[in-house]
Coordinates of C-alpha atoms and ligand atoms in Angstrom, one line a residue:
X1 CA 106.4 116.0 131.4
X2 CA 107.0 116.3 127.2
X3 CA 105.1 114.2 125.9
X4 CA 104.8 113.1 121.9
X5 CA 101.6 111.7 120.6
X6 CA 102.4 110.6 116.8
X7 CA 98.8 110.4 114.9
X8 CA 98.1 113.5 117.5
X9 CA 96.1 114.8 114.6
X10 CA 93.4 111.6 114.7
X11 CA 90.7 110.6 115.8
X12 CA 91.7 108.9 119.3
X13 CA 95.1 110.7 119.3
X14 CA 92.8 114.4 119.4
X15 CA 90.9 113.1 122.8
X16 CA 94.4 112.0 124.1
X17 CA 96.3 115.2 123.2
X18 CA 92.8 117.0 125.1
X19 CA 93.7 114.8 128.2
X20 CA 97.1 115.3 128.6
X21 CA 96.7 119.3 128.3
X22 CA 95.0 118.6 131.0
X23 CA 96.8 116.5 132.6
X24 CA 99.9 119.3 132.9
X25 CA 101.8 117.8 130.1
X26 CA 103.5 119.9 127.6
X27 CA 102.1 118.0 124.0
X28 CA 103.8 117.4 120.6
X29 CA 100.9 116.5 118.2
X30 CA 102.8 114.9 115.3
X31 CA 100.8 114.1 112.2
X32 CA 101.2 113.6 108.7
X33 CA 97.2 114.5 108.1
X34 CA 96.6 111.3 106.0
X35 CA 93.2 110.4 108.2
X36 CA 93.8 113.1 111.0
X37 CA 92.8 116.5 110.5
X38 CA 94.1 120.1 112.0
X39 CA 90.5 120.5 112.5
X40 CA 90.4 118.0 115.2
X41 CA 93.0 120.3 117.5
X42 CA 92.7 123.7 116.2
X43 CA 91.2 124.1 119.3
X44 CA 94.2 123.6 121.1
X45 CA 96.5 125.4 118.8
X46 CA 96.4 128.2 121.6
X47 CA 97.6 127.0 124.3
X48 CA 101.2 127.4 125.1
X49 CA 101.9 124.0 125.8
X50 CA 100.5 122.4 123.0
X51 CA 102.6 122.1 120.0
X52 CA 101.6 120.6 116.4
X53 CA 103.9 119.1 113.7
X54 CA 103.6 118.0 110.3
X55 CA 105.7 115.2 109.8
X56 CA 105.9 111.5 108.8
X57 CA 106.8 109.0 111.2
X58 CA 108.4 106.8 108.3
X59 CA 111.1 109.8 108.4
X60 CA 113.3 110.0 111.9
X61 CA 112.4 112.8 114.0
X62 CA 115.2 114.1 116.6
X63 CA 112.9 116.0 119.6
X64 CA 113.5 115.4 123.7
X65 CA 110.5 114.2 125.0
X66 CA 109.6 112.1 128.3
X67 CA 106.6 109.9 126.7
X68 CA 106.1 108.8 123.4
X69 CA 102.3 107.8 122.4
X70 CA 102.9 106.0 119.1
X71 CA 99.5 105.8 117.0
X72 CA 100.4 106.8 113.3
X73 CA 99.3 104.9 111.7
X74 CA 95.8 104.7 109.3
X75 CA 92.9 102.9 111.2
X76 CA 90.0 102.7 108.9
X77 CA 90.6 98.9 106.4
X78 CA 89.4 101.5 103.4
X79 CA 92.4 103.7 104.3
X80 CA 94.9 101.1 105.6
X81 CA 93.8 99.4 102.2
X82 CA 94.3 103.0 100.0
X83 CA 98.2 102.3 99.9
X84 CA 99.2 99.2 101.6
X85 CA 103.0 99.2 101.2
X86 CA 103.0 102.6 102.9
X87 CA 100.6 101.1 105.9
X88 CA 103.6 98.0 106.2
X89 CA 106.1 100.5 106.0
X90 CA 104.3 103.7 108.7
X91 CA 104.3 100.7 110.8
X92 CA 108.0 98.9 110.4
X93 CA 109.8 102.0 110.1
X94 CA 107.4 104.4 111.9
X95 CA 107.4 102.2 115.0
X96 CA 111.5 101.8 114.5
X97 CA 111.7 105.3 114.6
X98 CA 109.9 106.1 117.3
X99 CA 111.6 103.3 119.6
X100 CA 114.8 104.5 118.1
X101 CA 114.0 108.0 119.3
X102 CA 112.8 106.3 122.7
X103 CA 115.8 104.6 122.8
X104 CA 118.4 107.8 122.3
X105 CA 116.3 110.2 124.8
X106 CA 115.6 107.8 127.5
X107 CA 111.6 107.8 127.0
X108 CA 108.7 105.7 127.8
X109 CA 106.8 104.6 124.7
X110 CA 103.3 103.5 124.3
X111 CA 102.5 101.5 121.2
X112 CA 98.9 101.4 120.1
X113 CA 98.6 97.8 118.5
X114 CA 95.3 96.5 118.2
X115 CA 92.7 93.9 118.0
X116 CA 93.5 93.0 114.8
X117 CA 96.4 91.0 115.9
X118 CA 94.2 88.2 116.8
X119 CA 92.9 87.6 112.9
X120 CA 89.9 85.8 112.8
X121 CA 89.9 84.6 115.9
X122 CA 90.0 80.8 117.1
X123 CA 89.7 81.5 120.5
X124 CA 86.4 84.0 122.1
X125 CA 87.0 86.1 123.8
X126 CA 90.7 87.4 123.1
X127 CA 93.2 86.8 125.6
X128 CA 96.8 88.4 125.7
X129 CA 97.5 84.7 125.4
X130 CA 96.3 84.0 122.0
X131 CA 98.6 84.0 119.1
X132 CA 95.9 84.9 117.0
X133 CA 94.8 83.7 113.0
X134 CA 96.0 86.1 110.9
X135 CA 96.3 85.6 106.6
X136 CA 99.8 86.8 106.1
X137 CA 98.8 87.6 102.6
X138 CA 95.1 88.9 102.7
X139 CA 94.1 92.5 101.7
X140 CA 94.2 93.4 106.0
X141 CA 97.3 91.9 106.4
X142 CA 99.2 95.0 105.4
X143 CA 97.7 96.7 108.9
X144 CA 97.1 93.1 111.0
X145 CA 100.6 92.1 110.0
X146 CA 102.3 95.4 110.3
X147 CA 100.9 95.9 113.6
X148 CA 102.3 92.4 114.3
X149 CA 105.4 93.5 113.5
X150 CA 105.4 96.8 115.6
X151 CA 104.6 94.5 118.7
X152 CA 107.9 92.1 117.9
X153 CA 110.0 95.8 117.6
X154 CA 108.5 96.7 120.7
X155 CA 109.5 93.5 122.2
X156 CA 113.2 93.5 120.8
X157 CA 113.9 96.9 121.3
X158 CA 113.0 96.3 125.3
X159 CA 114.9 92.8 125.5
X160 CA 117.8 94.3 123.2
X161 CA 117.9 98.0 124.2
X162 CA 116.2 98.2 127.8
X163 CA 113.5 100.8 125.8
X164 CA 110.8 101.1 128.1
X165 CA 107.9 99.6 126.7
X166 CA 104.0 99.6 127.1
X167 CA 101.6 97.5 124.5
X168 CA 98.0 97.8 124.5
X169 CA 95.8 96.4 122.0
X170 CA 92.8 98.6 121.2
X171 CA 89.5 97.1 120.3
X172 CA 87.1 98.8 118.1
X173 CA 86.7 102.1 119.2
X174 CA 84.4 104.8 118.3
X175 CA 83.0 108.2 119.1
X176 CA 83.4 112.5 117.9
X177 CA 85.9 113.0 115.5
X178 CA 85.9 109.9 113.7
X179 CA 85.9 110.7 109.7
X180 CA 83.0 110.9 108.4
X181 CA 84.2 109.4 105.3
X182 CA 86.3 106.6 107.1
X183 CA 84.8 103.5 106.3
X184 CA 84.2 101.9 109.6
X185 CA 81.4 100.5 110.8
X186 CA 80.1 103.6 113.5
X187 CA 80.3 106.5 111.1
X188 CA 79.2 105.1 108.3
X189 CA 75.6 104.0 109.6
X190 CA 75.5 107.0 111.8
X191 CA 76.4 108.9 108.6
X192 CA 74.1 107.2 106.6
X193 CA 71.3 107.2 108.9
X194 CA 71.4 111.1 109.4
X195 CA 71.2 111.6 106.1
X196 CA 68.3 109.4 105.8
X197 CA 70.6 107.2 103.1
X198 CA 70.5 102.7 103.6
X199 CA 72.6 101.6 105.8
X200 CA 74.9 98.7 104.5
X201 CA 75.5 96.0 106.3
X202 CA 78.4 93.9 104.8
X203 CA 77.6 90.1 105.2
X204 CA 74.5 88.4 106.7
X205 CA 75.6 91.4 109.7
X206 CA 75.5 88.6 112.3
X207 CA 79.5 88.8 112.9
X208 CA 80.3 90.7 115.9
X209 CA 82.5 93.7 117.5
X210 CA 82.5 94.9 120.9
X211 CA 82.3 99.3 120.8
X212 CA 84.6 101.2 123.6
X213 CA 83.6 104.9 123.3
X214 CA 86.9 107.1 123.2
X215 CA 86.7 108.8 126.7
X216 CA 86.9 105.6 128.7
X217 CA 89.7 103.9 126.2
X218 CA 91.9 107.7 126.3
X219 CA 91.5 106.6 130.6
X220 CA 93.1 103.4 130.2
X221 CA 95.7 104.7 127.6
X222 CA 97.1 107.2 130.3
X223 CA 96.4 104.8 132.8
X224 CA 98.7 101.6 131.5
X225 CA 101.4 104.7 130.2
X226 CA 101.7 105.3 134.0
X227 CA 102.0 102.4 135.5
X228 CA 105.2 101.1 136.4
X229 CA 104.6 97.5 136.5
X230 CA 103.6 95.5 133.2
X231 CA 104.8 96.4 129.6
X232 CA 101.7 94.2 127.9
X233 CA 100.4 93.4 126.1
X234 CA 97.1 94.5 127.3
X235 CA 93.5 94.4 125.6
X236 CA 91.9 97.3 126.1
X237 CA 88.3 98.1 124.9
X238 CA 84.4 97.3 126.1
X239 CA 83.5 93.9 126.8
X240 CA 79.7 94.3 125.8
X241 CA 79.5 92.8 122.2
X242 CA 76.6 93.2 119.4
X243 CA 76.0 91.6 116.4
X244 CA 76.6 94.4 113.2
X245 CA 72.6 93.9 112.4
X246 CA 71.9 94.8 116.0
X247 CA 74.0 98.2 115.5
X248 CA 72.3 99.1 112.5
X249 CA 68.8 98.9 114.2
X250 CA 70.4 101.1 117.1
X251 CA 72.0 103.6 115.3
X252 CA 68.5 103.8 112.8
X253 CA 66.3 103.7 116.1
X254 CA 68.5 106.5 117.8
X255 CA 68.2 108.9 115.2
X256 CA 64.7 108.2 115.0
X257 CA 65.7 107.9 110.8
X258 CA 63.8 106.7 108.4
X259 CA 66.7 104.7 106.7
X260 CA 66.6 101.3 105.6
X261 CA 69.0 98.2 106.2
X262 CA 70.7 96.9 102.7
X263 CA 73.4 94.0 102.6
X264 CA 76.4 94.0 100.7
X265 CA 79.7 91.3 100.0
X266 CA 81.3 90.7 103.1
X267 CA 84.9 92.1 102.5
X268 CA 88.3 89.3 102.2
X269 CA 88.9 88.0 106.1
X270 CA 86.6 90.0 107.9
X271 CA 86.9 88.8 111.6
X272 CA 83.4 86.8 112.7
X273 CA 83.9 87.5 116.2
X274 CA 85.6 90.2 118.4
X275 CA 85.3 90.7 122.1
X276 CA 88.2 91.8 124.5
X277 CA 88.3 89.9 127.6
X278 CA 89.7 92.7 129.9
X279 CA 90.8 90.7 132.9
X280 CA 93.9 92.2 132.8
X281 CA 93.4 95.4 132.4
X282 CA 90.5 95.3 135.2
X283 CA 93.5 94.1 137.4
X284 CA 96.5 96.3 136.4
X285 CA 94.5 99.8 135.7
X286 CA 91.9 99.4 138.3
X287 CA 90.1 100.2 135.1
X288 CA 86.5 99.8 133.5
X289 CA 84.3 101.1 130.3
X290 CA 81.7 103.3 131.5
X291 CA 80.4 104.7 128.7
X292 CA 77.1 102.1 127.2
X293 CA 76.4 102.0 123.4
X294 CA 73.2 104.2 124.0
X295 CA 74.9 106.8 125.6
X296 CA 78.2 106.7 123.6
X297 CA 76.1 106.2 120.6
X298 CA 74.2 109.6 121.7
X299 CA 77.3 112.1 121.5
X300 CA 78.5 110.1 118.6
X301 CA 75.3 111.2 116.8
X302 CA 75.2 115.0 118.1
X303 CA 78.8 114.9 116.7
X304 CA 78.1 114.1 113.2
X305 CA 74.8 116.3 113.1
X306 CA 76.6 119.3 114.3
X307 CA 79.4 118.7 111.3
X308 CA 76.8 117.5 108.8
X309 CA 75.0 120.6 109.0
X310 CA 78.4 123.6 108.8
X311 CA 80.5 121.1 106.2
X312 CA 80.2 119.9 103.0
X313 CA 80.8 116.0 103.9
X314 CA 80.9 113.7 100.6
X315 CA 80.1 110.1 101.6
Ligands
NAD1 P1 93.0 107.7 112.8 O1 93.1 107.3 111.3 O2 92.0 108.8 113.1 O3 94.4 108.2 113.4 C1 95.6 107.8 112.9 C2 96.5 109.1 112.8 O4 97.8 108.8 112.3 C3 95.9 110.1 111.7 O5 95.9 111.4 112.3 C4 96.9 110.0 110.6 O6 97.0 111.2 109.8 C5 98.2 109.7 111.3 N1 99.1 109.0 110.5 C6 98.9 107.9 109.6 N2 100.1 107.5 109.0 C7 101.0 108.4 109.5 C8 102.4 108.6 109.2 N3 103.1 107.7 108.4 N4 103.1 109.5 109.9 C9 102.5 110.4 110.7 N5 101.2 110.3 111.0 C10 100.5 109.3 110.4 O7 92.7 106.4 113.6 P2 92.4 106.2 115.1 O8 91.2 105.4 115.3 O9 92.5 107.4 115.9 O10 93.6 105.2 115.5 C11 94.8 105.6 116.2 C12 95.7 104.4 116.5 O11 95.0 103.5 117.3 C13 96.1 103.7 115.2 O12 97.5 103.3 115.4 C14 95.2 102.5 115.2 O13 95.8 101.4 114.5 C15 95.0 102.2 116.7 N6 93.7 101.5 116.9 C16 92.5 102.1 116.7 C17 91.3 101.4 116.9 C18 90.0 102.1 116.7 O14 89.0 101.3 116.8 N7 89.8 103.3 116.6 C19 91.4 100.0 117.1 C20 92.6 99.5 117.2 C21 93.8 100.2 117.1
UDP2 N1 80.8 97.0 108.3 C1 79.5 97.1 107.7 N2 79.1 98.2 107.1 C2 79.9 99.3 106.9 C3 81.2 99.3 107.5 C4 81.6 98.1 108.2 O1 78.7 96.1 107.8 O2 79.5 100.3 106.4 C5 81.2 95.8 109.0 C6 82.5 95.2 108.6 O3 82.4 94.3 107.6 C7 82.9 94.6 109.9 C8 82.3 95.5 111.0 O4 81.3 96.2 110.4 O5 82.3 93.3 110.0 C9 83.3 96.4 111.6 O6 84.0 97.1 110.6 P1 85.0 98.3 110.8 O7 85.6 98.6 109.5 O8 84.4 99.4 111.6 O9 86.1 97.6 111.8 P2 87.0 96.3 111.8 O10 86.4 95.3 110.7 O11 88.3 96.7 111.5 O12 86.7 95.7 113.1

């Protein structure tokens, strides 16, 4: 099995490439290193069936693979946010790309949309169901509306084209090899709180998210990519939701820091409530987050102490 993983370079697509090694597969890791970082597989650089590419997924790319994982595409609102024209356009013509190439080879592509589809949500939890509240012309609608758009392509290319289709839409996800520097929530207070700085909570820090730790979401990834029977969409992500406030007392209390909690502005069209309901998923995947905040949390921390003591991180 060939398999292409675009964002390979990333934070969830480094875990994934890990996987699939191990899985059997042979692995093109194609990045463009905006967010991702060779760091993140140099460890795999030596095995034979593991290769890595520098290249943009706005530009075609003509290689024979089997499976395509499609997740170029920034994560993080600070760096979806850095140029937003090229965040519409990694997602329009990235994700036409990659279909196209899916479409010419015969492969199986699996698009990593996300939680953001759903806006600010009307309806709690998310079902596949909802059509979501999204502001078409608000500072996250570059990513929430791009990643809109990638699910329609998906869609069209599969009722136009026969492409063989799987959608899953990640909820926040967290864990090693996040940026230290990205800008979401998880890194920056573990960052913060390591280094003994405030942690800021944006808001009154009583909106919520719900926190899948990357092991048990790379499971369900490979999972729906090898199932035969639904295309998606399909949530994926940890049910369990916490208020922002009650993560910042976690993180602080697991590091046993000394930090302080500081509030800040609430960014444009923050969402006030996420939580996946995973129904389907449950059904179709046979599937289930194991991993608790604690424990998740815990490796998330030993990450970022390990790389805060051998590199120079500027926060
Ligand atoms: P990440 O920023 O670590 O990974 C994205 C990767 O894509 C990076 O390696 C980046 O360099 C690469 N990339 C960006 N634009 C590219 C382009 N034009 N061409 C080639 N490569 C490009 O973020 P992540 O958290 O690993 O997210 C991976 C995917 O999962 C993304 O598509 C993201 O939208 C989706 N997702 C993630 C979460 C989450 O909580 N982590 C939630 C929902 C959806
Ligand atoms: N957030 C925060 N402090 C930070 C970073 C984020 O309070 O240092 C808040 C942010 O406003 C949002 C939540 O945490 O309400 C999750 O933010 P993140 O950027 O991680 O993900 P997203 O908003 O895309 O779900």
């Amino acid at each position: 099995m060939r398999t292409l993983v675009t964002g390979g370079a990333g934070f969830i697509g480094s875990h994934l490439c890990e996987r699939l090694l191990a899985d059997g597969h042979e692995v093109l890791c194609l990045d463009n290193f905006f967010t991702g970082r060779r760091t993140n597989v140099a460890h795999l650089l030596g095995d034979p069936s593991f290769e890595l590419l520098r290249h943009d997924v706005i530009q075609p790319v003509l290689v024979e693979v089997d499976r395509v994982y499609h997740l170029a595409c920034p994560a993080s609102p600070v760096h979806y946010q850095y140029n937003p024209v090229k965040t519409v356009k990694t997602n329009v013509m990235g994700t036409i790309n990659m279909l196209g190439l899916c479409k010419r080879v015969g492969a199986r592509l699996l698009h990593a949309s996300t939680s953001e589809v759903y806006g600010d949500p009307a309806e709690h939890p998310q079902t596949e169901s909802y059509w979501g509240n999204v502001n078409p012309i608000g500072l996250r609608s570059c990513y929430d509306e791009g990643k809109r758009v990638a699910e329609t392509l998906c869609f069209d290319y599969y009722r136009q084209n026969s492409v063989d289709i799987r959608v899953v839409r990640i909820f926040n996800t967290y864990g090693p090899r996040m940026l230290a520097d990205d800008g979401r929530v998880v890194s920056n207070f573990v960052v913060s709180a390591l280094r003994g700085k405030d942690l800021e909570v944006y808001g009154d820090g009583s909106q919520t998210r719900s926190f899948c730790y990357v092991d048990d979401l790379v499971q369900a990834l490979r999972g729906m990519m090898n199932q035969d029977s639904e295309v998606g969409p399909v949530n994926l992500g940890n049910p369990s939701e916490f208020t922002i406030g009650q993560l910042a007392e976690l993180v602080i209390e697991l590091v046993g820091s000394s930090s302080a909690v500081v509030y800040r502005e609430l960014p444009q069209d923050d969402p006030t409530r996420r939580q996946p309901d995973i129904t389907k998923a449950r059904q179709l995947l046979d599937w289930e987050p194991t991993t608790d905040l604690r424990d998740g949390l815990g490796r998330t921390i030993d990450y970022f102490e390990t790389l805060l003591q051998t590199d120079s991180v500027d926060t």
